[in-house]
Amino acid sequence: METLKGAARRLAADAIHKGMQPVGLHPYTRADGEPMFWRIRCKHPETGKKWIRPMHWAGRGYVIGEPPAPAVGKPLYRLHELADPTDGRIVSVVEGEACADALARLGLLATTSGSVSSAEGADWSPLMGRRVRLWPDNDDAGRKYADEVAARLHTLGCAVERIDVDALGLPEKGDCVDWLAANPVADAVAVNALPLVEEYPKTARAACPAQPVSPEPLPDPLPAVPAFNPALLPDCVRTWCTDAADSLQVPLDFTAVPAMVGLAAALGGRHLAVRLKTHGHWYERPILWGCVVGRPSSGKSPALSPARRMLESVIGPERAGYEHARHVHEGKAILADARRAHAKDEARKAIKKGMAIDPEALGESARFDDEAPSEPRLVVNDATVEKLGELLNENPRGLIQFRDELAGWLASLDREGREQDRAFWLECWNGTGPYTSDRIGRGTVRIEACAVSILGGMQPGKLAEYVRGAVRGGFSDDGLMQRFQLAVYPDLPASWRYTDRPMDRGAEDCARTAFMRLRALNPADVGAESAEACDVPFLRLSEGAQDLFIEWQTELMQRLRGGGEPAFMESHLAKYPALAGRLALVLHLADNGTGPVSADAMLKALGWCEHLEGHARRVYAPATDNGLTAAHLLLRKRDSLPDGFTTRDVYRKCWAGLDDPGTVAEALNVLTDHRQVIEVSEMTGGRPSVAYRWSA
């Protein structure tokens, strides 16, 4: 069971990664003390920048956001301490939970509604008829907050007082925490003796209208990613990839990843392995899952096509051989049918003549039990698990699944009743053992070895939706997403130019030769070994490659054991040693290497891992930005929303990435924090109606 602090650190992982430190976890309770939600508070020790987000229990885990507020409004902080209406002590109202906690440590009753924009949405009724003292922050926003609170307290018959913050010598934006720090021996008596504003209004007043504010620009929601280094590609496909990327005006990542996944598929996930330990039995098979992420019309699909066409051409000769074998088999079947018919005629004649018949000899003469040849397949697009199992049995070397849009396929695996399909795909990434599927319709299908590479594209909005749900919601926490280790989300080129030229035929022919060579590769010809512990031939690492791998893996695992990464990122990076081995094997063989995997191939593989880590952080960013990505999406929809829009107005439009209330609420929190929108509400006698206006 995850602890409160553990959940808070998980949800604040991105802020912590950026140098902020957790400084508070503040519970908001019901009147009986039962927690409703908590507010996480982090602060940067150098810049003073704050990160504050609500957290609540969502049935299956802690998630960012507040639960639905009661009809009367959101609860006040430390509400359980205000439950006794006969308590005659002054109630101090401050701005922020840290201030309320500081006064409570002195034995004072203290509360707050939260941030400066939260007064109108709170339920102030627990203070009805009581003596209340306001301690605003020393800035315009603090004074406005005090004015708004006073207006509501007067309608509840409260005796409202206000501390004269101008007389306290506080710095700009200073609050009660700052005053207590400057007066370390102060106690409750000293606080109650602080000077008050002489003639603070004692009658109800309307809340002050919002003053014009200057919005702050939103920070970039996506971490920076490195530019792809062409030197990481095998020599045989480098020019082919760069030529295609230039022709399509797409990032080189868009053609490099399909090339690597395609080369691995041509070799086959069950044809040759790499042994990553000198003595231990650690074998990795060249099975790669890749995904290119980009906006619609960014060129993802055209960039995937060259690798797909190359694989179709690779399987062409095998398919031609299959067609010949199929025709031969059909001819043999026709001859067998003729022999069977002739045997029947001879048997009838023998019976009429009363001659003896040898049943065994007769059956042998008409016997034909040759199995029909299996159609060679390399590429599949949309097959059920059961059908894919049959194809794998017919093509035990392995397959590659191409999906132009991976989001739909991933979402389908999250549906109820598809749990076994997820288990099957996890086995396909391992490629190490058999898998049995039991279905009423098809019966039992035993797959001797699952080995399927995957390649496809995804749009950023769909990616954010899937990643956010998988990581935050706790479902799909089986590592399926982390197996897409060749996932790239590059920046598009800053400029675009029109291109219309022939492709480099020499580069394409060189790449085709490499693909064909891998497909035709005989493990014995490259010095592969065999061992009882590995069900396919394997290559070892050269001494230089082994040393590089050990040094790199040691550094990586020590970094992960340090606990500085979120759980999902740790899970992703922990699979990189396997990825490094798989990439090194493909790189070594693609450039016609033989014998142990070279140090040069391992260096390139480790370079790939470094490059892919940067992209992984961008891929997972929507899961940890706590609404920043959604805030950018909402800001771009500004002209499509009326002035004074509600959360409901946004999510009912079903915009991609903004189609659920929780995400929209997070986006509005971010926009409010950056003064892009102003929260306004109207007291109607029931639950406050909260709306938002654009600040400028």
XYZ file of C-alpha atoms in Angstrom:
696
model
C 0.000 0.000 0.000
C 1.446 3.346 -1.046
C 1.960 5.821 1.803
C 0.718 9.402 1.671
C 4.235 10.763 1.451
C 5.174 8.189 -1.148
C 2.177 9.135 -3.271
C 2.977 12.820 -2.914
C 6.575 12.266 -4.024
C 5.390 10.194 -6.982
C 2.913 12.833 -8.121
C 5.442 15.619 -7.593
C 8.264 13.693 -9.251
C 8.590 16.058 -12.184
C 8.797 19.113 -9.901
C 11.337 17.344 -7.691
C 13.334 16.395 -10.781
C 13.494 20.115 -11.614
C 15.122 20.898 -8.272
C 12.115 21.624 -6.089
C 11.886 20.178 -2.589
C 8.759 18.893 -0.794
C 7.941 21.271 2.070
C 4.399 20.348 3.027
C 1.520 17.902 2.686
C -1.619 19.592 4.007
C -4.800 17.554 4.680
C -8.250 19.043 4.066
C -10.794 17.220 6.202
C -14.477 16.986 6.889
C -15.782 18.360 10.189
C -15.247 14.925 11.793
C -11.571 14.912 10.806
C -11.910 12.434 7.926
C -9.486 13.525 5.147
C -11.036 14.591 1.846
C -7.875 15.562 -0.005
C -4.341 16.814 0.540
C -2.415 19.705 -0.951
C 1.188 18.985 -1.974
C 3.577 21.907 -1.586
C 7.066 22.033 -3.106
C 9.490 24.938 -3.257
C 12.743 25.558 -5.062
C 15.477 26.318 -2.479
C 17.218 28.835 -4.739
C 14.567 30.551 -6.862
C 11.752 30.356 -4.324
C 9.390 29.154 -7.052
C 6.463 27.161 -5.668
C 4.645 24.096 -6.950
C 1.294 23.398 -5.251
C -1.198 20.742 -6.353
C -4.135 18.887 -4.729
C -4.102 15.099 -4.331
C -6.925 12.701 -3.458
C -7.667 8.991 -3.245
C -9.431 7.812 -6.426
C -10.401 4.301 -5.330
C -7.353 2.562 -6.824
C -4.633 5.009 -5.923
C -3.742 8.606 -5.226
C -4.121 11.001 -8.152
C -3.692 14.720 -8.773
C -6.844 16.806 -8.313
C -9.598 17.457 -5.809
C -12.636 15.212 -5.344
C -16.051 16.712 -6.136
C -16.736 19.495 -3.629
C -19.800 19.348 -1.347
C -22.798 21.349 -2.561
C -22.120 24.100 -0.010
C -18.549 24.643 -1.218
C -15.004 23.470 -0.592
C -13.984 22.802 3.033
C -11.789 25.195 4.986
C -8.331 24.053 6.026
C -8.139 22.532 9.565
C -11.951 22.353 9.520
C -12.086 19.752 12.293
C -10.598 22.312 14.717
C -13.419 24.753 13.926
C -16.214 22.292 14.598
C -17.010 23.550 18.149
C -19.146 26.724 17.775
C -18.851 27.405 21.520
C -15.071 27.855 21.273
C -14.703 31.565 21.980
C -11.165 31.946 20.671
C -10.440 34.259 17.764
C -10.216 32.453 14.428
C -7.318 33.697 12.316
C -7.849 33.570 8.555
C -4.639 33.620 6.536
C -3.583 32.979 2.950
C -2.148 29.490 2.503
C -1.849 26.321 4.561
C 1.720 26.998 5.729
C 0.566 30.198 7.445
C -2.354 28.427 9.128
C -0.044 25.665 10.379
C 2.423 28.233 11.755
C -0.277 29.931 13.858
C -1.744 26.597 14.958
C 1.633 25.618 16.407
C 1.232 28.587 18.786
C -2.125 27.256 19.986
C -4.221 29.623 17.857
C -7.260 28.672 15.811
C -6.307 29.284 12.196
C -7.720 28.423 8.806
C -7.594 29.325 5.128
C -9.470 28.536 1.960
C -6.169 27.988 0.149
C -4.873 30.212 -2.614
C -5.668 33.856 -3.252
C -8.362 32.938 -5.792
C -10.191 30.400 -3.610
C -12.290 32.595 -1.280
C -15.438 32.593 -3.384
C -15.642 28.825 -3.764
C -15.188 27.944 -0.074
C -17.795 27.118 2.559
C -17.324 29.774 5.288
C -20.388 28.728 7.303
C -18.352 27.041 10.111
C -17.276 30.592 11.129
C -20.852 31.885 11.425
C -21.231 34.397 14.268
C -17.620 34.053 15.415
C -14.858 36.563 15.957
C -12.480 36.402 13.005
C -9.147 38.130 12.484
C -7.752 38.448 8.960
C -3.997 38.413 8.407
C -3.446 39.191 4.698
C -0.188 38.821 2.830
C 1.639 42.102 2.288
C 0.694 42.615 -1.374
C -2.290 43.653 -3.461
C -3.401 40.071 -3.987
C -3.372 39.470 -0.222
C -5.453 42.575 0.448
C -7.929 41.564 -2.244
C -8.231 38.108 -0.678
C -8.906 39.675 2.733
C -11.587 41.937 1.226
C -13.343 39.001 -0.429
C -13.247 36.904 2.751
C -14.550 39.802 4.835
C -17.488 40.293 2.470
C -18.591 36.709 3.021
C -17.969 36.667 6.757
C -20.072 39.778 7.307
C -23.059 38.027 5.715
C -22.576 35.262 8.314
C -22.728 37.709 11.231
C -19.019 37.477 12.028
C -17.120 40.149 13.965
C -14.308 40.767 11.505
C -10.946 42.320 12.406
C -7.919 42.876 10.230
C -4.257 43.019 11.208
C -2.474 46.150 10.004
C 0.240 44.498 7.905
C 1.652 47.898 6.945
C 2.746 48.332 10.564
C 4.585 44.986 10.767
C 7.617 45.907 8.665
C 7.115 42.953 6.332
C 8.753 42.743 2.908
C 6.645 42.782 -0.235
C 4.545 39.583 -0.310
C 5.541 38.882 3.306
C 3.125 36.803 5.400
C 2.716 35.582 8.964
C 5.420 32.922 8.473
C 7.875 35.688 7.613
C 6.801 37.718 10.679
C 7.206 34.710 12.995
C 10.643 34.015 11.516
C 11.628 37.609 12.296
C 10.141 37.319 15.809
C 11.153 33.831 16.970
C 10.088 34.344 20.610
C 6.568 35.503 19.704
C 3.708 33.498 21.212
C -0.091 33.508 20.938
C -0.341 36.537 23.226
C 2.045 38.508 21.018
C 0.090 37.585 17.903
C -3.238 38.612 19.461
C -1.665 41.954 20.428
C -0.693 42.870 16.862
C -2.073 46.230 15.644
C -5.387 46.230 13.798
C -6.724 48.443 11.053
C -8.618 51.171 12.967
C -11.813 51.395 10.968
C -12.202 48.127 9.126
C -15.734 47.860 7.631
C -18.206 46.078 9.887
C -21.001 45.764 7.314
C -21.354 43.474 4.370
C -19.620 44.630 1.233
C -19.343 43.320 -2.274
C -16.143 41.611 -3.239
C -13.705 43.924 -4.927
C -13.728 43.588 -8.698
C -10.736 41.813 -10.121
C -7.894 44.151 -10.938
C -6.175 43.891 -14.304
C -3.312 41.433 -14.118
C -0.435 40.666 -16.431
C -0.470 37.012 -17.510
C 2.738 35.017 -17.243
C 3.784 32.889 -20.220
C 3.368 29.167 -19.712
C 6.610 27.189 -19.570
C 7.301 24.673 -22.313
C 5.566 21.431 -21.299
C 8.031 19.236 -23.163
C 11.592 18.525 -22.024
C 14.254 19.215 -24.629
C 15.398 16.263 -26.723
C 18.756 15.754 -28.438
C 19.119 15.933 -32.198
C 19.782 12.561 -33.785
C 23.394 11.756 -34.640
C 23.560 9.969 -38.038
C 26.747 8.205 -36.902
C 24.587 5.962 -34.694
C 23.144 4.262 -37.779
C 24.788 1.300 -39.514
C 26.897 2.410 -42.455
C 24.704 0.422 -44.834
C 21.520 2.426 -44.150
C 22.840 5.830 -43.051
C 22.628 7.593 -46.401
C 19.297 5.901 -47.169
C 17.799 7.277 -43.932
C 19.210 10.789 -44.278
C 18.119 10.961 -47.912
C 14.550 9.927 -47.049
C 14.369 12.364 -44.121
C 15.543 15.232 -46.316
C 13.137 14.343 -49.101
C 10.186 14.190 -46.691
C 11.367 17.181 -44.625
C 11.026 15.224 -41.371
C 13.394 14.724 -38.405
C 16.006 12.032 -38.976
C 14.544 10.123 -36.001
C 11.446 9.456 -38.140
C 13.448 7.352 -40.607
C 16.213 6.058 -38.309
C 13.907 4.234 -35.889
C 11.969 2.405 -38.654
C 15.292 1.396 -40.197
C 16.558 -0.157 -36.952
C 13.285 -1.936 -36.184
C 13.116 -3.113 -39.797
C 16.659 -4.512 -39.717
C 15.847 -6.386 -36.511
C 12.688 -7.802 -38.101
C 14.597 -8.888 -41.210
C 17.073 -10.761 -39.012
C 14.232 -12.303 -37.031
C 13.603 -12.381 -33.316
C 14.111 -16.156 -33.151
C 17.072 -16.607 -35.486
C 20.080 -15.399 -33.515
C 20.672 -14.002 -30.016
C 23.414 -12.156 -28.171
C 24.928 -13.324 -24.882
C 25.504 -10.375 -22.558
C 27.508 -12.131 -19.831
C 30.712 -14.075 -20.212
C 29.637 -16.842 -17.831
C 26.016 -16.137 -16.926
C 23.152 -17.205 -19.153
C 21.754 -13.838 -20.213
C 20.602 -13.876 -23.819
C 18.728 -11.190 -25.706
C 16.955 -11.612 -29.016
C 16.706 -8.787 -31.592
C 13.077 -7.829 -30.956
C 12.489 -4.062 -31.048
C 9.363 -1.978 -30.450
C 9.463 1.461 -32.033
C 7.103 4.419 -32.202
C 7.452 7.807 -33.894
C 5.422 10.604 -32.301
C 4.334 13.672 -34.211
C 1.408 15.927 -34.917
C -0.988 15.144 -37.779
C 0.616 15.955 -41.137
C 4.094 15.945 -39.588
C 5.184 13.199 -41.986
C 5.032 10.175 -39.662
C 3.298 7.827 -42.085
C 5.453 8.637 -45.135
C 8.554 8.233 -42.953
C 7.462 4.733 -41.929
C 6.883 3.624 -45.512
C 10.486 3.097 -46.734
C 11.223 0.490 -44.051
C 7.938 -1.248 -44.712
C 8.556 -1.394 -48.464
C 12.042 -2.734 -47.786
C 10.666 -5.584 -45.669
C 8.076 -6.428 -48.313
C 10.858 -6.659 -50.892
C 12.922 -8.840 -48.536
C 10.160 -11.399 -48.200
C 9.543 -11.351 -51.979
C 11.977 -14.161 -52.916
C 10.614 -16.367 -50.137
C 7.084 -15.702 -51.365
C 8.112 -16.614 -54.915
C 9.557 -19.873 -53.611
C 6.348 -20.469 -51.726
C 4.256 -19.992 -54.879
C 6.378 -22.581 -56.672
C 6.095 -25.016 -53.749
C 2.336 -24.416 -53.575
C 1.897 -25.258 -57.246
C 4.001 -28.395 -56.837
C 1.935 -29.421 -53.822
C -1.300 -28.841 -55.719
C 0.015 -30.998 -58.553
C 0.940 -33.791 -56.150
C -2.500 -33.556 -54.577
C -4.140 -33.911 -58.005
C -1.987 -36.960 -58.755
C -2.860 -38.432 -55.368
C -6.559 -37.941 -56.086
C -6.104 -39.684 -59.443
C -4.253 -42.596 -57.812
C -6.983 -42.840 -55.215
C -9.666 -42.970 -57.899
C -7.673 -45.566 -59.847
C -7.236 -47.666 -56.688
C -10.993 -47.627 -56.130
C -11.610 -48.804 -59.709
C -9.086 -51.617 -59.350
C -10.663 -52.670 -56.063
C -14.135 -52.843 -57.635
C -12.834 -54.970 -60.503
C -11.066 -57.326 -58.104
C -14.201 -57.737 -56.028
C -16.290 -58.587 -59.109
C -13.761 -61.238 -60.127
C -13.566 -62.597 -56.594
C -9.894 -61.814 -56.346
C -8.143 -61.243 -53.022
C -7.265 -57.623 -52.150
C -4.374 -56.459 -49.968
C -5.871 -53.467 -48.058
C -2.499 -52.240 -46.858
C -0.980 -52.225 -50.314
C -4.081 -50.590 -51.742
C -4.010 -47.831 -49.133
C -0.290 -47.278 -49.600
C -0.714 -46.803 -53.343
C -3.185 -43.953 -52.758
C -1.417 -42.442 -49.790
C -0.647 -38.687 -49.813
C 0.030 -36.903 -46.540
C 2.403 -34.120 -47.591
C 1.608 -30.947 -45.695
C 0.803 -27.873 -47.729
C 3.636 -25.308 -47.614
C 3.143 -22.356 -45.256
C 2.994 -18.904 -46.781
C 6.039 -16.919 -45.627
C 5.050 -13.776 -43.745
C 7.098 -11.015 -42.207
C 4.675 -8.093 -41.886
C 1.265 -8.178 -40.170
C -1.115 -5.295 -39.596
C -4.248 -6.266 -37.719
C -4.492 -9.838 -36.499
C -6.149 -11.383 -33.474
C -3.959 -13.121 -30.938
C -5.247 -16.490 -32.143
C -4.490 -15.786 -35.798
C -1.136 -14.265 -34.933
C -0.324 -17.456 -33.054
C -0.980 -19.513 -36.178
C 1.188 -17.170 -38.246
C 4.016 -17.433 -35.714
C 3.884 -21.224 -35.825
C 4.158 -21.003 -39.617
C 6.899 -18.347 -39.385
C 8.863 -19.266 -36.239
C 11.661 -16.835 -37.053
C 9.372 -13.977 -35.993
C 7.148 -11.216 -37.386
C 6.772 -7.439 -37.277
C 3.482 -5.654 -36.660
C 3.025 -2.369 -38.526
C 0.374 0.027 -37.220
C 0.127 3.460 -38.790
C -1.596 4.643 -35.583
C -0.652 2.730 -32.425
C -3.018 4.579 -30.071
C -6.082 2.575 -31.095
C -4.272 -0.725 -30.671
C -2.939 0.226 -27.229
C -6.364 1.430 -26.115
C -7.951 -1.836 -27.265
C -5.653 -3.787 -24.947
C -7.017 -1.838 -21.956
C -10.568 -3.020 -22.543
C -12.149 -5.458 -20.155
C -11.609 -9.020 -21.229
C -8.367 -8.323 -23.127
C -6.047 -9.127 -20.217
C -4.792 -12.316 -21.896
C -3.964 -10.378 -25.041
C -1.701 -8.099 -23.013
C 0.057 -11.137 -21.547
C 0.591 -12.482 -25.054
C 2.178 -9.244 -26.260
C 4.490 -9.127 -23.260
C 5.718 -12.580 -24.280
C 6.183 -11.354 -27.847
C 8.684 -8.762 -26.633
C 10.640 -11.383 -24.675
C 10.711 -13.962 -27.458
C 11.904 -16.650 -25.081
C 9.210 -19.256 -24.613
C 5.988 -20.930 -25.741
C 2.511 -19.513 -25.237
C -0.775 -21.402 -25.139
C -4.109 -19.832 -26.077
C -7.323 -21.649 -25.130
C -10.482 -20.454 -26.888
C -13.849 -22.142 -27.297
C -14.029 -21.373 -31.004
C -10.465 -22.210 -32.043
C -9.693 -24.648 -29.277
C -6.136 -24.790 -27.967
C -3.398 -23.089 -29.962
C 0.150 -23.656 -28.759
C 2.677 -21.148 -30.033
C 6.155 -22.570 -29.793
C 7.813 -19.161 -29.650
C 6.395 -15.628 -29.621
C 8.639 -13.064 -31.279
C 7.066 -9.919 -32.743
C 8.660 -6.531 -33.310
C 6.316 -3.524 -33.488
C 6.524 -0.273 -35.421
C 4.008 2.538 -35.756
C 3.171 6.165 -35.156
C 1.187 8.166 -32.632
C -0.132 11.695 -32.259
C 0.985 13.722 -29.203
C -2.571 14.177 -27.908
C -3.305 10.458 -28.044
C 0.081 9.689 -26.510
C -0.529 12.107 -23.624
C -3.951 10.608 -22.972
C -2.629 7.041 -22.919
C 0.518 7.754 -20.914
C -1.341 9.883 -18.366
C -3.936 7.166 -17.844
C -1.409 4.335 -17.672
C 0.938 6.060 -15.223
C -1.403 8.071 -13.020
C -4.446 5.870 -12.967
C -2.529 2.741 -12.036
C -3.957 0.580 -14.839
C -1.760 -1.014 -17.490
C 1.062 -1.027 -14.960
C 2.568 -4.170 -16.452
C 5.416 -2.606 -18.400
C 3.820 -2.780 -21.843
C 4.342 0.922 -22.473
C 7.931 0.711 -21.225
C 8.701 -1.855 -23.916
C 8.385 0.812 -26.609
C 12.013 1.665 -26.048
C 12.578 3.060 -29.526
C 9.912 5.738 -29.015
C 10.994 9.111 -30.392
C 9.232 12.468 -30.116
C 11.542 14.885 -31.955
C 11.142 18.564 -32.691
C 10.108 19.259 -36.256
C 12.649 21.129 -38.391
C 12.484 24.877 -37.818
C 12.141 25.515 -41.551
C 10.523 23.664 -44.436
C 11.401 23.625 -48.079
C 9.759 22.073 -51.086
C 11.591 19.028 -52.447
C 10.960 17.066 -55.623
C 13.923 14.969 -56.665
C 14.769 11.333 -57.351
C 15.774 9.273 -54.345
C 19.392 8.157 -54.047
C 19.148 4.778 -55.801
C 22.637 3.775 -54.719
C 21.790 4.372 -51.055
C 18.543 2.431 -51.414
C 20.304 -0.498 -53.098
C 22.925 -0.536 -50.324
C 20.188 -0.651 -47.690
C 18.328 -3.399 -49.559
C 21.505 -5.464 -49.691
C 21.832 -5.196 -45.915
C 18.211 -6.229 -45.360
C 18.534 -9.160 -47.754
C 21.823 -10.236 -46.160
C 20.253 -10.302 -42.686
C 17.296 -12.283 -43.977
C 19.564 -14.840 -45.646
C 22.039 -14.987 -42.760
C 23.175 -18.424 -41.626
C 24.140 -18.258 -37.919
C 27.016 -20.676 -38.470
C 28.528 -18.367 -41.086
C 28.960 -15.559 -38.526
C 30.469 -17.788 -35.844
C 27.356 -18.346 -33.739
C 27.577 -20.762 -30.818
C 24.987 -23.048 -29.251
C 24.190 -23.778 -25.633
C 21.548 -25.786 -23.827
C 20.429 -22.662 -21.949
C 19.572 -20.821 -25.180
C 17.090 -22.155 -27.723
C 18.663 -20.259 -30.645
C 22.282 -19.771 -31.758
C 24.037 -16.775 -30.241
C 27.019 -14.451 -30.517
C 29.096 -13.343 -27.563
C 30.346 -9.841 -26.869
C 33.939 -9.103 -27.721
C 36.203 -8.265 -24.797
C 36.039 -4.553 -25.600
C 32.257 -4.612 -25.989
C 31.893 -6.532 -22.718
C 33.973 -3.959 -20.815
C 31.955 -1.070 -22.260
C 28.688 -2.777 -21.396
C 29.697 -3.572 -17.810
C 30.854 -0.013 -17.117
C 27.719 1.520 -18.630
C 25.265 -0.858 -16.957
C 26.909 -0.374 -13.564
C 26.561 3.396 -13.826
C 22.934 3.115 -14.996
C 21.817 0.737 -12.249
C 23.525 2.744 -9.514
C 21.660 5.805 -10.786
C 18.343 3.956 -10.715
C 18.993 2.492 -7.253
C 19.528 6.054 -6.016
C 15.761 6.541 -6.094
C 15.740 9.785 -8.043
C 13.468 8.568 -10.838
C 9.676 8.111 -10.852
C 8.627 4.462 -10.790
C 7.495 4.424 -14.431
C 10.756 6.004 -15.613
C 12.804 3.598 -13.519
C 10.911 0.709 -15.088
C 11.608 2.096 -18.553
C 15.319 2.707 -18.034
C 15.819 -0.634 -16.270
C 15.129 -2.327 -19.622
C 17.909 -0.414 -21.373
C 20.615 -3.058 -20.781
C 18.499 -5.532 -22.760
C 17.924 -2.839 -25.383
C 21.654 -2.129 -25.633
C 22.378 -5.792 -26.304
C 19.673 -6.089 -28.949
C 20.778 -2.928 -30.732
C 24.436 -3.931 -30.620
C 23.640 -7.283 -32.259
C 21.661 -5.626 -35.073
C 24.307 -2.939 -35.615
C 27.091 -5.536 -35.701
C 25.391 -7.797 -38.239
C 23.933 -5.002 -40.379
C 27.440 -3.826 -41.209
C 28.478 -7.383 -42.139
C 30.158 -8.135 -38.823
C 31.090 -11.684 -37.875
C 32.200 -13.311 -34.653
C 31.719 -11.619 -31.278
C 29.804 -8.333 -31.279
C 32.341 -5.545 -31.697
C 33.127 -2.674 -29.348
C 32.190 -0.254 -32.153
C 28.700 -1.764 -32.388
C 28.334 -1.564 -28.602
C 29.418 2.100 -28.588
C 26.737 2.895 -31.147
C 24.155 0.948 -29.133
C 24.992 2.886 -25.963
C 24.741 6.104 -27.971
C 21.258 5.036 -29.007
C 20.319 4.464 -25.353
C 21.512 7.940 -24.394
C 19.534 9.460 -27.255
C 16.397 7.472 -26.466
C 16.452 8.393 -22.767
C 15.938 12.039 -23.682
C 12.967 11.102 -25.834
C 11.542 8.848 -23.125
C 11.421 11.796 -20.736
C 9.461 13.758 -23.320
C 7.134 10.815 -23.989
C 6.286 10.487 -20.290
C 6.114 14.244 -19.627
C 2.282 14.421 -19.854
C 2.070 12.001 -16.928
C 4.009 14.295 -14.614
C 3.370 17.842 -15.774
C 0.184 18.098 -13.681
C -1.843 19.892 -16.286
C 0.814 21.911 -18.125
C 0.327 20.104 -21.442
C -3.439 20.419 -21.081
C -3.049 24.107 -20.196
C -1.232 24.718 -23.481
C -3.983 22.882 -25.352
C -6.662 24.936 -23.604
C -4.830 28.196 -24.250
C -4.839 27.398 -27.973
C -8.634 26.983 -27.771
C -9.102 30.437 -26.248
C -11.047 31.855 -29.191
C -13.456 28.899 -29.082
C -14.601 29.617 -25.505
C -16.903 32.361 -24.231
C -15.821 34.846 -21.604
C -16.911 33.319 -18.319
C -16.601 29.654 -19.341
C -16.815 26.722 -16.940
C -14.959 23.446 -16.632
C -17.998 21.725 -18.071
C -17.971 24.021 -21.114
C -14.490 22.740 -21.916
C -14.697 18.981 -21.427
C -18.085 18.680 -23.141
C -16.444 19.800 -26.382
C -14.427 16.544 -26.308
C -11.245 18.164 -27.574
C -8.298 15.753 -27.677
C -6.454 15.901 -24.371
C -9.240 17.987 -22.772
C -12.094 15.515 -22.642
C -12.328 14.687 -18.946
C -13.096 16.942 -15.956
C -9.934 16.086 -14.007
C -7.593 17.034 -16.821
C -9.496 20.259 -17.513
C -9.389 21.169 -13.810
C -5.616 20.662 -13.774
C -5.256 22.823 -16.882
C -7.295 25.602 -15.286
C -5.192 25.390 -12.113
C -2.067 25.955 -14.204
C -3.655 28.804 -16.154
C -4.794 30.403 -12.894
C -1.321 30.061 -11.371
C 0.126 31.865 -14.396
C -2.632 34.498 -14.368
C -3.809 33.493 -17.828
C -7.354 33.123 -16.460
C -9.138 34.627 -13.475
C -11.447 32.462 -11.394
C -14.756 34.213 -10.693
C -17.753 32.917 -8.794
C -21.173 34.010 -7.711
C -22.809 33.193 -4.378
C -26.338 32.012 -5.149
C -27.337 30.568 -1.803
C -26.299 27.079 -2.827
C -23.138 25.704 -4.316
C -21.025 28.537 -5.758
C -20.939 28.731 -9.539
C -17.302 28.930 -10.626
C -16.340 30.311 -14.020
C -13.172 31.563 -15.674
C -12.349 34.700 -17.617
C -9.292 35.313 -19.743
C -7.094 37.852 -18.005
C -6.014 39.753 -21.100
